[in-house]
Amino acid sequence: MISSFSIILENDILYCSDDKKYTAFEIILFTEKLLRSINPGNTWRLRKICLKHKKFGRERIIVEHMVTKAGQNLFFCSIGNFSVGSTESFKMLKDFSKQVQVQYTNLDRLKFSAEEPTFKDVIQLITDYLKDKYLDPLEEETIYEKTITNGNNAILYAGISAQGLPLVSQLFDISLLSYLDKTNENIELFSSDLSAKLATISMNTQIRTKTRIKEIHIDDTESTQEINNKKIILFGNINGYSVDFIATGNFYKVKAIFKQFKSKMALDSAFREDFSGDLRPFRHLIHYIDEIVKDFDQIN
């Protein structure tokens, strides 16, 4: 159930307990760059990444995302076939971070600690202990679905791309521009850049890990409403074309609408041919985005 543990500080993977899973943890690096670009206030915390392999099924990277006193992003991670809604897996990660902090109290110097010859041995002892401690609780865990009723469901962004090139995209939450002026030009540039970054994550995941990325779950530490502090990025694929969605609210409703969105577009003739570089056959797809937003608004 538990495949591997990892510690990542900013752009460096300091520790990985299984070299075969190293490329999977690289997804954290790509995602960290995305969060830095769309959330310069550094209030978003990465929580979970869901992957799907044709042969081995689904895996999840769960994350304890911390920010050190010096403002560095620090990730304690584990990958495995954890159950949806598992709380024991996140208890395990908190335990992981606590155990490491007992040994290395200054997290801002963890990069230098990782260069010490004993570092990997110390962390390996911790991860071996955690595997033994949480093996039974994870296998015997009963999952309870938590229903959240307060707050609003909202689409923040929707887009379609091919080979990393944005075809159509729409930004619905201009607050994501943050420090930029909310001009039409900046909104268009931001949307295109966001689309390209999401495409990069999707392509690198497929190339490096031979899997498809399905979901990225994020907590917003600034939000006061529980339902609105949960954000999700959904990735879809239609005949090689990428479909991306960023939303907040009830994930079950969000994913149901996203599935409906993909089903409608999959019938469009524009997706039957390989992308030739011509954007004109795809301009009408913006209507699908407009329609899905209307449908989405009706579920609030």
mmCIF file of C-alpha atoms in Angstrom:
data_model
loop_
_atom_site.group_PDB
_atom_site.id
_atom_site.type_symbol
_atom_site.label_atom_id
_atom_site.label_comp_id
_atom_site.label_asym_id
_atom_site.label_seq_id
_atom_site.Cartn_x
_atom_site.Cartn_y
_atom_site.Cartn_z
ATOM 1 C CA MET A 1 0.000 0.000 0.000
ATOM 2 C CA ILE A 2 2.848 2.402 0.878
ATOM 3 C CA SER A 3 5.227 2.470 -2.088
ATOM 4 C CA SER A 4 7.706 5.196 -1.136
ATOM 5 C CA PHE A 5 8.453 8.250 1.006
ATOM 6 C CA SER A 6 10.119 11.476 -0.060
ATOM 7 C CA ILE A 7 11.313 14.822 1.296
ATOM 8 C CA ILE A 8 11.408 17.770 -1.114
ATOM 9 C CA LEU A 9 12.701 21.259 -0.368
ATOM 10 C CA GLU A 10 11.933 23.859 -3.041
ATOM 11 C CA ASN A 11 13.514 22.433 -6.235
ATOM 12 C CA ASP A 12 15.446 19.564 -4.640
ATOM 13 C CA ILE A 13 14.370 16.025 -3.844
ATOM 14 C CA LEU A 14 16.426 15.492 -0.697
ATOM 15 C CA TYR A 15 15.298 11.939 -0.041
ATOM 16 C CA CYS A 16 13.422 9.175 -1.838
ATOM 17 C CA SER A 17 13.067 5.756 -0.229
ATOM 18 C CA ASP A 18 12.535 3.947 -3.552
ATOM 19 C CA ASP A 19 14.453 5.051 -6.653
ATOM 20 C CA LYS A 20 11.720 3.574 -8.871
ATOM 21 C CA LYS A 21 9.333 6.245 -7.569
ATOM 22 C CA TYR A 22 11.754 9.154 -7.963
ATOM 23 C CA THR A 23 10.165 10.331 -11.222
ATOM 24 C CA ALA A 24 6.712 10.336 -9.616
ATOM 25 C CA PHE A 25 7.924 12.736 -6.934
ATOM 26 C CA GLU A 26 9.263 15.041 -9.661
ATOM 27 C CA ILE A 27 5.616 15.944 -10.288
ATOM 28 C CA ILE A 28 5.797 17.861 -6.991
ATOM 29 C CA LEU A 29 8.549 20.030 -8.486
ATOM 30 C CA PHE A 30 6.422 20.933 -11.530
ATOM 31 C CA THR A 31 3.394 21.590 -9.325
ATOM 32 C CA GLU A 32 5.394 23.770 -6.942
ATOM 33 C CA LYS A 33 6.376 26.006 -9.877
ATOM 34 C CA LEU A 34 2.720 26.231 -10.904
ATOM 35 C CA LEU A 35 1.593 27.223 -7.401
ATOM 36 C CA ARG A 36 4.337 29.813 -7.160
ATOM 37 C CA SER A 37 3.163 31.466 -10.391
ATOM 38 C CA ILE A 38 -0.581 31.549 -9.668
ATOM 39 C CA ASN A 39 -0.379 32.055 -5.895
ATOM 40 C CA PRO A 40 2.476 34.483 -5.206
ATOM 41 C CA GLY A 41 1.084 35.078 -1.705
ATOM 42 C CA ASN A 42 2.138 31.505 -0.925
ATOM 43 C CA THR A 43 -1.118 30.686 0.859
ATOM 44 C CA TRP A 44 -1.921 27.520 -1.115
ATOM 45 C CA ARG A 45 -0.728 24.173 0.240
ATOM 46 C CA LEU A 46 -0.405 21.095 -1.911
ATOM 47 C CA ARG A 47 -2.310 18.170 -0.391
ATOM 48 C CA LYS A 48 -2.676 15.330 -2.880
ATOM 49 C CA ILE A 49 -1.942 14.293 -6.480
ATOM 50 C CA CYS A 50 -3.877 11.462 -8.125
ATOM 51 C CA LEU A 51 -2.344 9.356 -10.888
ATOM 52 C CA LYS A 52 -3.713 6.607 -13.114
ATOM 53 C CA HIS A 53 -1.688 3.861 -14.809
ATOM 54 C CA LYS A 54 -3.216 1.668 -17.510
ATOM 55 C CA LYS A 55 -1.716 -1.481 -15.997
ATOM 56 C CA PHE A 56 -1.384 -0.767 -12.270
ATOM 57 C CA GLY A 57 -4.469 1.388 -11.709
ATOM 58 C CA ARG A 58 -4.581 4.440 -9.432
ATOM 59 C CA GLU A 59 -1.907 5.776 -7.118
ATOM 60 C CA ARG A 60 -1.945 8.837 -4.900
ATOM 61 C CA ILE A 61 0.862 11.105 -3.775
ATOM 62 C CA ILE A 62 -0.162 12.560 -0.426
ATOM 63 C CA VAL A 63 1.643 15.635 0.839
ATOM 64 C CA GLU A 64 2.357 17.459 4.094
ATOM 65 C CA HIS A 65 3.209 20.893 2.668
ATOM 66 C CA MET A 66 4.984 23.249 5.045
ATOM 67 C CA VAL A 67 6.605 26.662 4.679
ATOM 68 C CA THR A 68 9.796 27.121 6.690
ATOM 69 C CA LYS A 69 10.666 30.250 8.653
ATOM 70 C CA ALA A 70 12.783 31.402 5.710
ATOM 71 C CA GLY A 71 9.789 31.000 3.365
ATOM 72 C CA GLN A 72 10.946 27.795 1.679
ATOM 73 C CA ASN A 73 8.386 25.252 0.508
ATOM 74 C CA LEU A 74 8.984 21.909 2.181
ATOM 75 C CA PHE A 75 7.096 18.745 1.220
ATOM 76 C CA PHE A 76 6.901 15.489 3.130
ATOM 77 C CA CYS A 77 5.394 13.002 0.685
ATOM 78 C CA SER A 78 4.323 9.409 0.313
ATOM 79 C CA ILE A 79 3.024 7.525 -2.712
ATOM 80 C CA GLY A 80 0.841 4.444 -2.674
ATOM 81 C CA ASN A 81 -2.610 3.100 -3.496
ATOM 82 C CA PHE A 82 -4.182 4.972 -0.595
ATOM 83 C CA SER A 83 -7.969 4.939 -0.339
ATOM 84 C CA VAL A 84 -10.000 7.997 -1.317
ATOM 85 C CA GLY A 85 -10.676 9.992 1.845
ATOM 86 C CA SER A 86 -8.016 8.209 3.883
ATOM 87 C CA THR A 87 -7.176 10.056 7.106
ATOM 88 C CA GLU A 88 -4.647 7.518 8.380
ATOM 89 C CA SER A 89 -2.336 8.285 5.448
ATOM 90 C CA PHE A 90 -2.225 11.963 6.425
ATOM 91 C CA LYS A 91 -1.671 11.052 10.090
ATOM 92 C CA MET A 92 1.300 9.060 8.868
ATOM 93 C CA LEU A 93 2.689 12.085 6.994
ATOM 94 C CA LYS A 94 2.345 14.352 10.028
ATOM 95 C CA ASP A 95 4.168 11.700 12.019
ATOM 96 C CA PHE A 96 6.847 11.632 9.314
ATOM 97 C CA SER A 97 7.408 15.385 9.508
ATOM 98 C CA LYS A 98 7.496 15.323 13.323
ATOM 99 C CA GLN A 99 10.027 12.494 13.407
ATOM 100 C CA VAL A 100 12.293 14.317 10.937
ATOM 101 C CA GLN A 101 12.038 17.553 12.933
ATOM 102 C CA VAL A 102 13.138 15.726 16.066
ATOM 103 C CA GLN A 103 16.355 14.819 14.266
ATOM 104 C CA TYR A 104 16.769 18.063 12.285
ATOM 105 C CA THR A 105 15.287 21.002 14.178
ATOM 106 C CA ASN A 106 16.356 23.698 11.695
ATOM 107 C CA LEU A 107 14.290 22.910 8.605
ATOM 108 C CA ASP A 108 15.797 25.846 6.699
ATOM 109 C CA ARG A 109 19.137 24.007 6.788
ATOM 110 C CA LEU A 110 17.669 20.668 5.764
ATOM 111 C CA LYS A 111 19.359 20.903 2.370
ATOM 112 C CA PHE A 112 22.760 20.999 4.069
ATOM 113 C CA SER A 113 21.733 18.226 6.458
ATOM 114 C CA ALA A 114 20.842 16.083 3.434
ATOM 115 C CA GLU A 115 24.476 16.282 2.311
ATOM 116 C CA GLU A 116 25.629 14.579 5.508
ATOM 117 C CA PRO A 117 26.575 10.906 4.995
ATOM 118 C CA THR A 118 24.183 9.741 7.744
ATOM 119 C CA PHE A 119 21.085 11.599 6.461
ATOM 120 C CA LYS A 120 19.648 8.836 4.277
ATOM 121 C CA ASP A 121 20.235 6.222 6.954
ATOM 122 C CA VAL A 122 18.450 8.328 9.582
ATOM 123 C CA ILE A 123 15.435 8.976 7.340
ATOM 124 C CA GLN A 124 15.348 5.331 6.260
ATOM 125 C CA LEU A 125 15.005 4.281 9.904
ATOM 126 C CA ILE A 126 12.086 6.696 10.259
ATOM 127 C CA THR A 127 10.285 5.489 7.123
ATOM 128 C CA ASP A 128 10.781 1.811 8.055
ATOM 129 C CA TYR A 129 9.257 2.567 11.446
ATOM 130 C CA LEU A 130 6.299 4.378 9.834
ATOM 131 C CA LYS A 131 5.606 1.503 7.447
ATOM 132 C CA ASP A 132 5.380 -0.924 10.358
ATOM 133 C CA LYS A 133 3.314 1.457 12.473
ATOM 134 C CA TYR A 134 0.720 2.347 9.824
ATOM 135 C CA LEU A 135 0.471 -0.875 7.802
ATOM 136 C CA ASP A 136 -2.479 -2.265 9.770
ATOM 137 C CA PRO A 137 -4.294 1.067 10.370
ATOM 138 C CA LEU A 138 -4.194 1.806 6.636
ATOM 139 C CA GLU A 139 -5.453 -1.651 5.670
ATOM 140 C CA GLU A 140 -8.201 -1.686 8.307
ATOM 141 C CA GLU A 141 -9.261 1.945 7.910
ATOM 142 C CA THR A 142 -12.966 2.681 7.479
ATOM 143 C CA ILE A 143 -13.588 5.658 5.195
ATOM 144 C CA TYR A 144 -16.431 8.026 6.023
ATOM 145 C CA GLU A 145 -17.582 10.467 3.366
ATOM 146 C CA LYS A 146 -17.628 14.008 4.727
ATOM 147 C CA THR A 147 -20.412 16.201 3.411
ATOM 148 C CA ILE A 148 -19.793 19.953 3.344
ATOM 149 C CA THR A 149 -22.802 22.140 2.626
ATOM 150 C CA ASN A 150 -21.610 25.697 3.291
ATOM 151 C CA GLY A 151 -19.869 27.749 0.615
ATOM 152 C CA ASN A 152 -20.054 27.995 -3.155
ATOM 153 C CA ASN A 153 -18.964 25.765 -6.003
ATOM 154 C CA ALA A 154 -17.014 27.797 -8.525
ATOM 155 C CA ILE A 155 -14.982 27.220 -11.671
ATOM 156 C CA LEU A 156 -11.787 29.268 -11.528
ATOM 157 C CA TYR A 157 -10.364 28.267 -14.901
ATOM 158 C CA ALA A 158 -11.100 25.953 -17.833
ATOM 159 C CA GLY A 159 -8.963 25.255 -20.868
ATOM 160 C CA ILE A 160 -8.134 22.922 -23.744
ATOM 161 C CA SER A 161 -4.645 22.460 -25.168
ATOM 162 C CA ALA A 162 -2.716 20.311 -27.628
ATOM 163 C CA GLN A 163 0.984 19.481 -27.434
ATOM 164 C CA GLY A 164 1.409 22.189 -24.788
ATOM 165 C CA LEU A 165 -0.241 24.858 -26.956
ATOM 166 C CA PRO A 166 -3.419 26.512 -25.586
ATOM 167 C CA LEU A 167 -6.354 26.137 -27.980
ATOM 168 C CA VAL A 168 -9.048 27.841 -25.914
ATOM 169 C CA SER A 169 -8.981 28.931 -22.290
ATOM 170 C CA GLN A 170 -11.094 30.987 -19.954
ATOM 171 C CA LEU A 171 -10.186 32.510 -16.580
ATOM 172 C CA PHE A 172 -13.216 32.994 -14.320
ATOM 173 C CA ASP A 173 -11.451 34.189 -11.164
ATOM 174 C CA ILE A 174 -9.415 37.282 -12.032
ATOM 175 C CA SER A 175 -8.186 37.487 -8.422
ATOM 176 C CA LEU A 176 -5.643 34.862 -9.497
ATOM 177 C CA LEU A 177 -3.859 37.624 -11.385
ATOM 178 C CA SER A 178 -2.982 39.011 -7.950
ATOM 179 C CA TYR A 179 -0.296 41.655 -8.528
ATOM 180 C CA LEU A 180 -1.144 42.152 -12.247
ATOM 181 C CA ASP A 181 -3.529 44.784 -13.570
ATOM 182 C CA LYS A 182 -6.889 43.202 -14.436
ATOM 183 C CA THR A 183 -6.744 44.196 -18.109
ATOM 184 C CA ASN A 184 -8.066 41.993 -20.920
ATOM 185 C CA GLU A 185 -4.540 41.613 -22.257
ATOM 186 C CA ASN A 186 -3.160 40.453 -18.897
ATOM 187 C CA ILE A 187 -6.074 38.066 -18.395
ATOM 188 C CA GLU A 188 -5.441 36.517 -21.814
ATOM 189 C CA LEU A 189 -1.684 36.237 -21.198
ATOM 190 C CA PHE A 190 -2.231 34.756 -17.741
ATOM 191 C CA SER A 191 -4.720 32.195 -19.087
ATOM 192 C CA SER A 192 -2.336 31.128 -21.855
ATOM 193 C CA ASP A 193 0.566 30.841 -19.426
ATOM 194 C CA LEU A 194 -1.562 28.837 -16.984
ATOM 195 C CA SER A 195 -2.679 26.530 -19.781
ATOM 196 C CA ALA A 196 0.940 25.952 -20.820
ATOM 197 C CA LYS A 197 2.013 25.166 -17.235
ATOM 198 C CA LEU A 198 -0.813 22.666 -16.785
ATOM 199 C CA ALA A 199 0.100 21.053 -20.103
ATOM 200 C CA THR A 200 3.736 20.822 -18.956
ATOM 201 C CA ILE A 201 2.711 19.010 -15.777
ATOM 202 C CA SER A 202 0.509 16.616 -17.755
ATOM 203 C CA MET A 203 3.126 15.882 -20.439
ATOM 204 C CA ASN A 204 6.007 15.471 -17.998
ATOM 205 C CA THR A 205 3.944 13.117 -15.866
ATOM 206 C CA GLN A 206 3.169 10.958 -18.868
ATOM 207 C CA ILE A 207 6.731 10.984 -20.206
ATOM 208 C CA ARG A 208 8.570 10.563 -16.896
ATOM 209 C CA THR A 209 6.237 8.204 -15.026
ATOM 210 C CA LYS A 210 4.272 6.520 -17.851
ATOM 211 C CA THR A 211 1.072 7.468 -16.030
ATOM 212 C CA ARG A 212 -1.606 10.113 -16.447
ATOM 213 C CA ILE A 213 -2.171 12.798 -13.849
ATOM 214 C CA LYS A 214 -5.843 13.037 -12.950
ATOM 215 C CA GLU A 215 -6.161 15.440 -10.002
ATOM 216 C CA ILE A 216 -4.212 17.903 -7.877
ATOM 217 C CA HIS A 217 -5.767 18.818 -4.518
ATOM 218 C CA ILE A 218 -4.847 22.097 -2.817
ATOM 219 C CA ASP A 219 -5.755 23.759 0.493
ATOM 220 C CA ASP A 220 -6.022 27.545 0.651
ATOM 221 C CA THR A 221 -4.925 28.690 4.108
ATOM 222 C CA GLU A 222 -6.458 32.151 3.593
ATOM 223 C CA SER A 223 -10.020 30.980 3.035
ATOM 224 C CA THR A 224 -12.364 31.102 6.041
ATOM 225 C CA GLN A 225 -14.990 28.712 4.649
ATOM 226 C CA GLU A 226 -14.111 25.016 4.702
ATOM 227 C CA ILE A 227 -15.593 24.263 1.291
ATOM 228 C CA ASN A 228 -13.819 27.181 -0.354
ATOM 229 C CA ASN A 229 -10.394 26.413 1.073
ATOM 230 C CA LYS A 230 -10.372 23.229 -0.992
ATOM 231 C CA LYS A 231 -9.276 23.666 -4.583
ATOM 232 C CA ILE A 232 -8.901 21.009 -7.223
ATOM 233 C CA ILE A 233 -7.165 20.848 -10.602
ATOM 234 C CA LEU A 234 -8.650 18.210 -12.902
ATOM 235 C CA PHE A 235 -6.864 16.832 -15.948
ATOM 236 C CA GLY A 236 -8.619 15.057 -18.788
ATOM 237 C CA ASN A 237 -7.672 13.630 -22.161
ATOM 238 C CA ILE A 238 -9.648 13.406 -25.396
ATOM 239 C CA ASN A 239 -7.756 11.632 -28.187
ATOM 240 C CA GLY A 240 -4.471 13.256 -27.127
ATOM 241 C CA TYR A 241 -5.954 16.696 -26.431
ATOM 242 C CA SER A 242 -5.671 17.975 -22.857
ATOM 243 C CA VAL A 243 -8.670 19.289 -20.933
ATOM 244 C CA ASP A 244 -7.962 21.196 -17.709
ATOM 245 C CA PHE A 245 -10.227 22.506 -14.967
ATOM 246 C CA ILE A 246 -9.531 24.446 -11.770
ATOM 247 C CA ALA A 247 -12.432 24.686 -9.351
ATOM 248 C CA THR A 248 -13.378 25.053 -5.711
ATOM 249 C CA GLY A 249 -16.243 23.616 -3.696
ATOM 250 C CA ASN A 250 -17.736 20.148 -3.411
ATOM 251 C CA PHE A 251 -15.352 17.853 -5.293
ATOM 252 C CA TYR A 252 -18.039 15.253 -6.051
ATOM 253 C CA LYS A 253 -20.136 17.866 -7.845
ATOM 254 C CA VAL A 254 -17.079 19.402 -9.503
ATOM 255 C CA LYS A 255 -15.932 16.054 -10.881
ATOM 256 C CA ALA A 256 -19.436 15.177 -12.090
ATOM 257 C CA ILE A 257 -19.606 18.430 -14.069
ATOM 258 C CA PHE A 258 -16.078 17.878 -15.421
ATOM 259 C CA LYS A 259 -17.054 14.393 -16.622
ATOM 260 C CA GLN A 260 -20.101 15.896 -18.339
ATOM 261 C CA PHE A 261 -17.860 18.567 -19.892
ATOM 262 C CA LYS A 262 -15.508 15.967 -21.377
ATOM 263 C CA SER A 263 -18.346 13.777 -22.648
ATOM 264 C CA LYS A 264 -19.890 16.642 -24.592
ATOM 265 C CA MET A 265 -16.601 17.703 -26.160
ATOM 266 C CA ALA A 266 -15.570 14.149 -27.046
ATOM 267 C CA LEU A 267 -18.380 14.124 -29.610
ATOM 268 C CA ASP A 268 -17.022 17.190 -31.398
ATOM 269 C CA SER A 269 -15.369 16.512 -34.762
ATOM 270 C CA ALA A 270 -12.465 18.841 -33.871
ATOM 271 C CA PHE A 271 -10.977 16.068 -31.710
ATOM 272 C CA ARG A 272 -11.076 13.382 -34.400
ATOM 273 C CA GLU A 273 -7.952 14.593 -36.166
ATOM 274 C CA ASP A 274 -4.392 15.087 -34.912
ATOM 275 C CA PHE A 275 -3.492 18.690 -34.121
ATOM 276 C CA SER A 276 -1.912 20.378 -37.155
ATOM 277 C CA GLY A 277 -1.049 23.715 -35.574
ATOM 278 C CA ASP A 278 -4.117 25.515 -36.912
ATOM 279 C CA LEU A 279 -6.210 27.032 -34.097
ATOM 280 C CA ARG A 280 -9.227 27.943 -36.232
ATOM 281 C CA PRO A 281 -11.043 24.565 -36.007
ATOM 282 C CA PHE A 282 -11.045 24.897 -32.218
ATOM 283 C CA ARG A 283 -12.310 28.433 -31.670
ATOM 284 C CA HIS A 284 -15.913 27.301 -31.289
ATOM 285 C CA LEU A 285 -14.949 25.129 -28.292
ATOM 286 C CA ILE A 286 -15.212 28.195 -26.070
ATOM 287 C CA HIS A 287 -18.999 27.673 -26.266
ATOM 288 C CA TYR A 288 -18.620 24.358 -24.436
ATOM 289 C CA ILE A 289 -16.860 26.207 -21.631
ATOM 290 C CA ASP A 290 -19.611 28.823 -21.486
ATOM 291 C CA GLU A 291 -22.271 26.092 -21.362
ATOM 292 C CA ILE A 292 -20.565 24.120 -18.626
ATOM 293 C CA VAL A 293 -20.240 27.228 -16.479
ATOM 294 C CA LYS A 294 -24.004 27.778 -16.769
ATOM 295 C CA ASP A 295 -24.630 24.154 -15.785
ATOM 296 C CA PHE A 296 -22.173 24.492 -12.933
ATOM 297 C CA ASP A 297 -23.894 27.620 -11.627
ATOM 298 C CA GLN A 298 -27.176 25.702 -11.403
ATOM 299 C CA ILE A 299 -25.800 23.205 -8.866
ATOM 300 C CA ASN A 300 -24.909 25.874 -6.266
#
